[in-house]
């Protein structure tokens, strides 16, 4: 049996359905909602289309007009060029204000598809149909965006979906590297909420194969709960929502350093969390066994040693473009203890000092 939970954002309340084969359980209900729209516009990527489009086709078969837009794989799809092309297809296909968009894929497709939905004719409804581990985070909460070459997610909106249909049965086809990248956001949800969740993750997942043999659904559901609680308090990141950005000031800057190609999102966020944990230890006396944590990450296959060619100057320039940076002041999300967070300004010299130590000594 799957699970139904509700996201209470200020602008909208909507359901999240999560479970193995949940599609079969609630597919009919969503299908009847979809049948009331003039056209259904599906945004997906090449991998997901190759692996899972047949299932979607079979599900959507009773509907009159279904149009597909298939993007390139990966972060490239969150570019201006792809965004423009999706819009062109939507206009040429005659989508109107009574049309609906389905974002069927990982976080990239959710962010791109959601941003298309938010801006097409000033907004049409959309559904999130996440297919990656990472998307337990990205499909919930309504942040939708594309990238600018100078920074991650700099062009975007807060725009909530009608519903999220998360069939975790689709995760079995994810390559190991993508599993690991998505698991990083689950680690984040544990670090920002609950020592016990972190401990259970650490004991359950010891090596990469465990991602496939130990069902992630219950943990993903807990991750969604952590996010839902924060989004309910602060949909548009006036305050506590920034906690969800733990590890992201550094992580997003690193992603930009790599041209959004060198590191997957979660891989960069792991470095960002190690950076923030070290800073939390130095500035807030966080009691945390960083060495053990890093050893666990290494066992799971994460890179934890920053490559020598990454320079502080470039990273810092990118951090200045972070959305939390205001009046040229970089903000870090730090931990006083697991689940107890603080948002604090960070000087260039304080950031550089942590960076140099991390490069010399590892995390
Ligand atoms: P992704 O969407 O690129 O998916 C990762 C890869 O897995 C892609 O190559 C995709 O084709 C493939 N894939 C997807 N589903 C598959 C499946 N079931 N089987 C096999 N392959 C599959 O990336 P992602 O890691 O899901 O998401 C990363 C993006 O999410 C980043 O752009 C990040 O900024 C964004 N994000 C957004 C939020 C938010 O709140 N909006 C939160 C976290 C991350
Ligand atoms: N991933 C950060 C947020 O949703 O706010």
PDB file of C-alpha atoms in Angstrom, residues 9-202:
ATOM      1  CA  UNK A   9       2.042  25.659   1.326  1.00  0.00           C
ATOM      2  CA  UNK A  10       0.604  29.155   1.813  1.00  0.00           C
ATOM      3  CA  UNK A  11      -0.426  29.355  -1.841  1.00  0.00           C
ATOM      4  CA  UNK A  12      -1.788  25.824  -2.206  1.00  0.00           C
ATOM      5  CA  UNK A  13      -2.490  22.514  -0.480  1.00  0.00           C
ATOM      6  CA  UNK A  14      -1.858  19.414  -2.572  1.00  0.00           C
ATOM      7  CA  UNK A  15      -1.338  15.692  -2.169  1.00  0.00           C
ATOM      8  CA  UNK A  16       1.807  13.619  -2.513  1.00  0.00           C
ATOM      9  CA  UNK A  17       1.231   9.967  -3.319  1.00  0.00           C
ATOM     10  CA  UNK A  18       4.285   7.830  -2.652  1.00  0.00           C
ATOM     11  CA  UNK A  19       4.884   4.098  -2.856  1.00  0.00           C
ATOM     12  CA  UNK A  20       6.011   1.201  -5.007  1.00  0.00           C
ATOM     13  CA  UNK A  21       3.507   0.944  -7.876  1.00  0.00           C
ATOM     14  CA  UNK A  22       1.421   3.774  -6.406  1.00  0.00           C
ATOM     15  CA  UNK A  23       0.665   4.628 -10.004  1.00  0.00           C
ATOM     16  CA  UNK A  24      -1.665   1.646 -10.185  1.00  0.00           C
ATOM     17  CA  UNK A  25      -3.397   2.712  -6.964  1.00  0.00           C
ATOM     18  CA  UNK A  26      -4.095   6.363  -7.728  1.00  0.00           C
ATOM     19  CA  UNK A  27      -3.527   6.521 -11.480  1.00  0.00           C
ATOM     20  CA  UNK A  28      -7.234   6.362 -12.258  1.00  0.00           C
ATOM     21  CA  UNK A  29      -8.094   9.267  -9.962  1.00  0.00           C
ATOM     22  CA  UNK A  30      -5.419  11.476 -11.483  1.00  0.00           C
ATOM     23  CA  UNK A  31      -6.382  10.395 -14.978  1.00  0.00           C
ATOM     24  CA  UNK A  32      -9.931  11.567 -14.473  1.00  0.00           C
ATOM     25  CA  UNK A  33      -8.590  14.938 -13.257  1.00  0.00           C
ATOM     26  CA  UNK A  34      -6.378  15.130 -16.362  1.00  0.00           C
ATOM     27  CA  UNK A  35      -9.310  14.441 -18.666  1.00  0.00           C
ATOM     28  CA  UNK A  36     -10.813  17.815 -17.792  1.00  0.00           C
ATOM     29  CA  UNK A  37      -7.908  19.727 -19.396  1.00  0.00           C
ATOM     30  CA  UNK A  38      -7.827  20.754 -23.062  1.00  0.00           C
ATOM     31  CA  UNK A  39      -4.403  19.176 -23.741  1.00  0.00           C
ATOM     32  CA  UNK A  40      -1.800  17.292 -21.764  1.00  0.00           C
ATOM     33  CA  UNK A  41       1.814  18.339 -22.353  1.00  0.00           C
ATOM     34  CA  UNK A  42       4.407  15.892 -21.027  1.00  0.00           C
ATOM     35  CA  UNK A  43       7.970  17.051 -20.418  1.00  0.00           C
ATOM     36  CA  UNK A  44      10.435  14.219 -19.923  1.00  0.00           C
ATOM     37  CA  UNK A  45      14.036  13.409 -20.841  1.00  0.00           C
ATOM     38  CA  UNK A  46      15.608  10.868 -23.169  1.00  0.00           C
ATOM     39  CA  UNK A  47      16.577   8.328 -20.508  1.00  0.00           C
ATOM     40  CA  UNK A  48      13.201   8.382 -18.807  1.00  0.00           C
ATOM     41  CA  UNK A  49      11.398   8.246 -22.139  1.00  0.00           C
ATOM     42  CA  UNK A  50      13.455   5.239 -23.241  1.00  0.00           C
ATOM     43  CA  UNK A  51      12.868   3.380 -19.974  1.00  0.00           C
ATOM     44  CA  UNK A  52       9.375   4.365 -18.887  1.00  0.00           C
ATOM     45  CA  UNK A  53       7.441   6.167 -21.623  1.00  0.00           C
ATOM     46  CA  UNK A  54       5.530   3.030 -22.531  1.00  0.00           C
ATOM     47  CA  UNK A  55       4.002   2.962 -19.049  1.00  0.00           C
ATOM     48  CA  UNK A  56       3.042   6.602 -19.320  1.00  0.00           C
ATOM     49  CA  UNK A  57       1.585   6.046 -22.802  1.00  0.00           C
ATOM     50  CA  UNK A  58      -0.541   3.175 -21.552  1.00  0.00           C
ATOM     51  CA  UNK A  59      -1.775   5.245 -18.611  1.00  0.00           C
ATOM     52  CA  UNK A  60      -2.565   8.329 -20.716  1.00  0.00           C
ATOM     53  CA  UNK A  61      -4.079   6.344 -23.612  1.00  0.00           C
ATOM     54  CA  UNK A  62      -7.701   7.269 -22.751  1.00  0.00           C
ATOM     55  CA  UNK A  63      -6.919  10.999 -23.114  1.00  0.00           C
ATOM     56  CA  UNK A  64      -7.552  12.844 -26.382  1.00  0.00           C
ATOM     57  CA  UNK A  65      -4.488  14.996 -26.804  1.00  0.00           C
ATOM     58  CA  UNK A  66      -1.128  14.174 -25.282  1.00  0.00           C
ATOM     59  CA  UNK A  67       1.963  15.981 -26.565  1.00  0.00           C
ATOM     60  CA  UNK A  68       5.487  14.967 -25.565  1.00  0.00           C
ATOM     61  CA  UNK A  69       8.564  17.123 -25.304  1.00  0.00           C
ATOM     62  CA  UNK A  70      11.700  15.057 -24.755  1.00  0.00           C
ATOM     63  CA  UNK A  71      14.711  17.003 -23.463  1.00  0.00           C
ATOM     64  CA  UNK A  72      18.406  16.110 -23.455  1.00  0.00           C
ATOM     65  CA  UNK A  73      19.494  14.285 -20.298  1.00  0.00           C
ATOM     66  CA  UNK A  74      20.900  16.020 -17.274  1.00  0.00           C
ATOM     67  CA  UNK A  75      21.451  19.586 -16.189  1.00  0.00           C
ATOM     68  CA  UNK A  76      21.747  20.834 -19.791  1.00  0.00           C
ATOM     69  CA  UNK A  77      17.955  20.720 -19.964  1.00  0.00           C
ATOM     70  CA  UNK A  78      17.740  23.581 -17.447  1.00  0.00           C
ATOM     71  CA  UNK A  79      19.195  26.006 -20.014  1.00  0.00           C
ATOM     72  CA  UNK A  80      17.640  29.024 -21.700  1.00  0.00           C
ATOM     73  CA  UNK A  81      17.902  27.233 -25.047  1.00  0.00           C
ATOM     74  CA  UNK A  82      15.899  24.196 -23.935  1.00  0.00           C
ATOM     75  CA  UNK A  83      13.403  26.368 -22.038  1.00  0.00           C
ATOM     76  CA  UNK A  84      12.792  28.398 -25.203  1.00  0.00           C
ATOM     77  CA  UNK A  85      12.416  25.277 -27.293  1.00  0.00           C
ATOM     78  CA  UNK A  86       9.869  23.752 -24.890  1.00  0.00           C
ATOM     79  CA  UNK A  87       7.900  27.000 -25.024  1.00  0.00           C
ATOM     80  CA  UNK A  88       8.014  26.985 -28.820  1.00  0.00           C
ATOM     81  CA  UNK A  89       6.649  23.445 -28.905  1.00  0.00           C
ATOM     82  CA  UNK A  90       3.928  24.358 -26.410  1.00  0.00           C
ATOM     83  CA  UNK A  91       2.826  27.327 -28.509  1.00  0.00           C
ATOM     84  CA  UNK A  92       3.014  25.397 -31.784  1.00  0.00           C
ATOM     85  CA  UNK A  93       0.997  22.576 -30.221  1.00  0.00           C
ATOM     86  CA  UNK A  94      -1.767  25.003 -29.339  1.00  0.00           C
ATOM     87  CA  UNK A  95      -1.585  24.681 -25.570  1.00  0.00           C
ATOM     88  CA  UNK A  96      -4.048  27.077 -23.976  1.00  0.00           C
ATOM     89  CA  UNK A  97      -4.771  28.210 -20.457  1.00  0.00           C
ATOM     90  CA  UNK A  98      -6.864  25.099 -19.862  1.00  0.00           C
ATOM     91  CA  UNK A  99      -3.950  22.806 -20.710  1.00  0.00           C
ATOM     92  CA  UNK A 100      -1.882  20.929 -18.158  1.00  0.00           C
ATOM     93  CA  UNK A 101       1.782  19.951 -17.975  1.00  0.00           C
ATOM     94  CA  UNK A 102       3.193  16.716 -16.580  1.00  0.00           C
ATOM     95  CA  UNK A 103       6.834  16.784 -15.471  1.00  0.00           C
ATOM     96  CA  UNK A 104       7.924  13.139 -15.744  1.00  0.00           C
ATOM     97  CA  UNK A 105      11.532  12.724 -14.631  1.00  0.00           C
ATOM     98  CA  UNK A 106      14.101  13.759 -12.071  1.00  0.00           C
ATOM     99  CA  UNK A 107      14.777  17.109 -10.494  1.00  0.00           C
ATOM    100  CA  UNK A 108      15.902  18.618 -13.775  1.00  0.00           C
ATOM    101  CA  UNK A 109      12.611  17.818 -15.464  1.00  0.00           C
ATOM    102  CA  UNK A 110      10.612  18.896 -12.415  1.00  0.00           C
ATOM    103  CA  UNK A 111      12.437  22.229 -12.235  1.00  0.00           C
ATOM    104  CA  UNK A 112      12.287  22.884 -15.981  1.00  0.00           C
ATOM    105  CA  UNK A 113       8.752  21.593 -16.479  1.00  0.00           C
ATOM    106  CA  UNK A 114       7.541  23.479 -13.427  1.00  0.00           C
ATOM    107  CA  UNK A 115       9.124  26.690 -14.667  1.00  0.00           C
ATOM    108  CA  UNK A 116       7.546  26.231 -18.092  1.00  0.00           C
ATOM    109  CA  UNK A 117       4.176  25.667 -16.386  1.00  0.00           C
ATOM    110  CA  UNK A 118       4.692  28.709 -14.139  1.00  0.00           C
ATOM    111  CA  UNK A 119       5.420  31.012 -17.062  1.00  0.00           C
ATOM    112  CA  UNK A 120       3.460  29.647 -20.024  1.00  0.00           C
ATOM    113  CA  UNK A 121       0.658  32.155 -20.586  1.00  0.00           C
ATOM    114  CA  UNK A 122       1.424  33.361 -17.028  1.00  0.00           C
ATOM    115  CA  UNK A 123       0.831  29.935 -15.590  1.00  0.00           C
ATOM    116  CA  UNK A 124      -0.889  26.647 -16.309  1.00  0.00           C
ATOM    117  CA  UNK A 125      -1.367  23.784 -13.826  1.00  0.00           C
ATOM    118  CA  UNK A 126       1.203  21.012 -13.608  1.00  0.00           C
ATOM    119  CA  UNK A 127       1.792  17.649 -11.964  1.00  0.00           C
ATOM    120  CA  UNK A 128       5.078  16.298 -10.675  1.00  0.00           C
ATOM    121  CA  UNK A 129       5.774  12.664 -11.604  1.00  0.00           C
ATOM    122  CA  UNK A 130       9.239  12.211 -10.067  1.00  0.00           C
ATOM    123  CA  UNK A 131      11.468   9.327 -11.156  1.00  0.00           C
ATOM    124  CA  UNK A 132      14.697   9.830  -9.177  1.00  0.00           C
ATOM    125  CA  UNK A 133      15.735   9.550  -5.535  1.00  0.00           C
ATOM    126  CA  UNK A 134      16.728  13.195  -5.589  1.00  0.00           C
ATOM    127  CA  UNK A 135      13.266  14.199  -6.732  1.00  0.00           C
ATOM    128  CA  UNK A 136      11.760  13.341  -3.323  1.00  0.00           C
ATOM    129  CA  UNK A 137      13.189  16.786  -2.569  1.00  0.00           C
ATOM    130  CA  UNK A 138      12.751  18.671  -5.822  1.00  0.00           C
ATOM    131  CA  UNK A 139       9.195  17.582  -6.657  1.00  0.00           C
ATOM    132  CA  UNK A 140       7.830  18.950  -3.389  1.00  0.00           C
ATOM    133  CA  UNK A 141       7.675  22.563  -2.283  1.00  0.00           C
ATOM    134  CA  UNK A 142       7.241  24.428  -5.548  1.00  0.00           C
ATOM    135  CA  UNK A 143      10.717  25.713  -6.340  1.00  0.00           C
ATOM    136  CA  UNK A 144      10.968  25.669 -10.122  1.00  0.00           C
ATOM    137  CA  UNK A 145      13.846  27.135 -12.098  1.00  0.00           C
ATOM    138  CA  UNK A 146      16.384  27.063 -14.859  1.00  0.00           C
ATOM    139  CA  UNK A 147      20.092  27.871 -14.588  1.00  0.00           C
ATOM    140  CA  UNK A 148      22.141  30.788 -15.800  1.00  0.00           C
ATOM    141  CA  UNK A 149      25.754  30.004 -16.778  1.00  0.00           C
ATOM    142  CA  UNK A 150      26.739  32.199 -13.810  1.00  0.00           C
ATOM    143  CA  UNK A 151      24.683  30.308 -11.262  1.00  0.00           C
ATOM    144  CA  UNK A 152      22.213  27.590 -10.336  1.00  0.00           C
ATOM    145  CA  UNK A 153      18.472  28.139 -10.396  1.00  0.00           C
ATOM    146  CA  UNK A 154      18.853  31.893 -10.743  1.00  0.00           C
ATOM    147  CA  UNK A 155      15.782  32.232 -12.963  1.00  0.00           C
ATOM    148  CA  UNK A 156      12.738  30.737 -11.337  1.00  0.00           C
ATOM    149  CA  UNK A 157       9.546  30.895  -9.371  1.00  0.00           C
ATOM    150  CA  UNK A 158       7.711  29.446  -6.421  1.00  0.00           C
ATOM    151  CA  UNK A 159       4.946  27.540  -8.180  1.00  0.00           C
ATOM    152  CA  UNK A 160       3.237  24.545  -6.618  1.00  0.00           C
ATOM    153  CA  UNK A 161       2.043  21.488  -8.535  1.00  0.00           C
ATOM    154  CA  UNK A 162      -1.509  20.131  -8.429  1.00  0.00           C
ATOM    155  CA  UNK A 163      -0.202  16.854  -7.028  1.00  0.00           C
ATOM    156  CA  UNK A 164       2.932  14.726  -6.818  1.00  0.00           C
ATOM    157  CA  UNK A 165       2.739  11.101  -7.917  1.00  0.00           C
ATOM    158  CA  UNK A 166       5.944   9.390  -6.775  1.00  0.00           C
ATOM    159  CA  UNK A 167       6.074   5.779  -7.878  1.00  0.00           C
ATOM    160  CA  UNK A 168       9.235   4.526  -6.219  1.00  0.00           C
ATOM    161  CA  UNK A 169       8.992   1.359  -8.308  1.00  0.00           C
ATOM    162  CA  UNK A 170      10.595   3.441 -11.082  1.00  0.00           C
ATOM    163  CA  UNK A 171      13.789   3.994  -9.082  1.00  0.00           C
ATOM    164  CA  UNK A 172      15.149   0.513  -9.801  1.00  0.00           C
ATOM    165  CA  UNK A 173      16.451   1.612 -13.204  1.00  0.00           C
ATOM    166  CA  UNK A 174      18.512   4.505 -11.793  1.00  0.00           C
ATOM    167  CA  UNK A 175      22.255   4.166 -12.316  1.00  0.00           C
ATOM    168  CA  UNK A 176      24.313   3.944  -9.129  1.00  0.00           C
ATOM    169  CA  UNK A 177      25.786   7.410  -9.547  1.00  0.00           C
ATOM    170  CA  UNK A 178      22.293   8.932  -9.708  1.00  0.00           C
ATOM    171  CA  UNK A 179      21.155   6.900  -6.697  1.00  0.00           C
ATOM    172  CA  UNK A 180      24.082   8.291  -4.761  1.00  0.00           C
ATOM    173  CA  UNK A 181      23.457  11.847  -5.917  1.00  0.00           C
ATOM    174  CA  UNK A 182      19.840  11.688  -4.796  1.00  0.00           C
ATOM    175  CA  UNK A 183      20.737  10.039  -1.503  1.00  0.00           C
ATOM    176  CA  UNK A 184      22.761  13.160  -0.670  1.00  0.00           C
ATOM    177  CA  UNK A 185      19.517  15.149  -0.304  1.00  0.00           C
ATOM    178  CA  UNK A 186      18.194  12.444   1.998  1.00  0.00           C
ATOM    179  CA  UNK A 187      21.317  12.794   4.133  1.00  0.00           C
ATOM    180  CA  UNK A 188      20.633  16.543   4.139  1.00  0.00           C
ATOM    181  CA  UNK A 189      17.074  15.989   5.339  1.00  0.00           C
ATOM    182  CA  UNK A 190      18.427  13.825   8.170  1.00  0.00           C
ATOM    183  CA  UNK A 191      21.123  16.319   9.181  1.00  0.00           C
ATOM    184  CA  UNK A 192      18.659  19.186   9.340  1.00  0.00           C
ATOM    185  CA  UNK A 193      16.044  17.271  11.290  1.00  0.00           C
ATOM    186  CA  UNK A 194      16.837  14.199  13.267  1.00  0.00           C
ATOM    187  CA  UNK A 195      19.863  12.306  14.608  1.00  0.00           C
ATOM    188  CA  UNK A 196      17.843   9.099  14.642  1.00  0.00           C
ATOM    189  CA  UNK A 197      17.049   9.316  10.943  1.00  0.00           C
ATOM    190  CA  UNK A 198      20.736   9.899  10.245  1.00  0.00           C
ATOM    191  CA  UNK A 199      21.728   6.928  12.399  1.00  0.00           C
ATOM    192  CA  UNK A 200      19.222   4.670  10.647  1.00  0.00           C
ATOM    193  CA  UNK A 201      20.493   5.745   7.233  1.00  0.00           C
ATOM    194  CA  UNK A 202      24.040   5.039   8.364  1.00  0.00           C
TER     195      UNK A 202
END
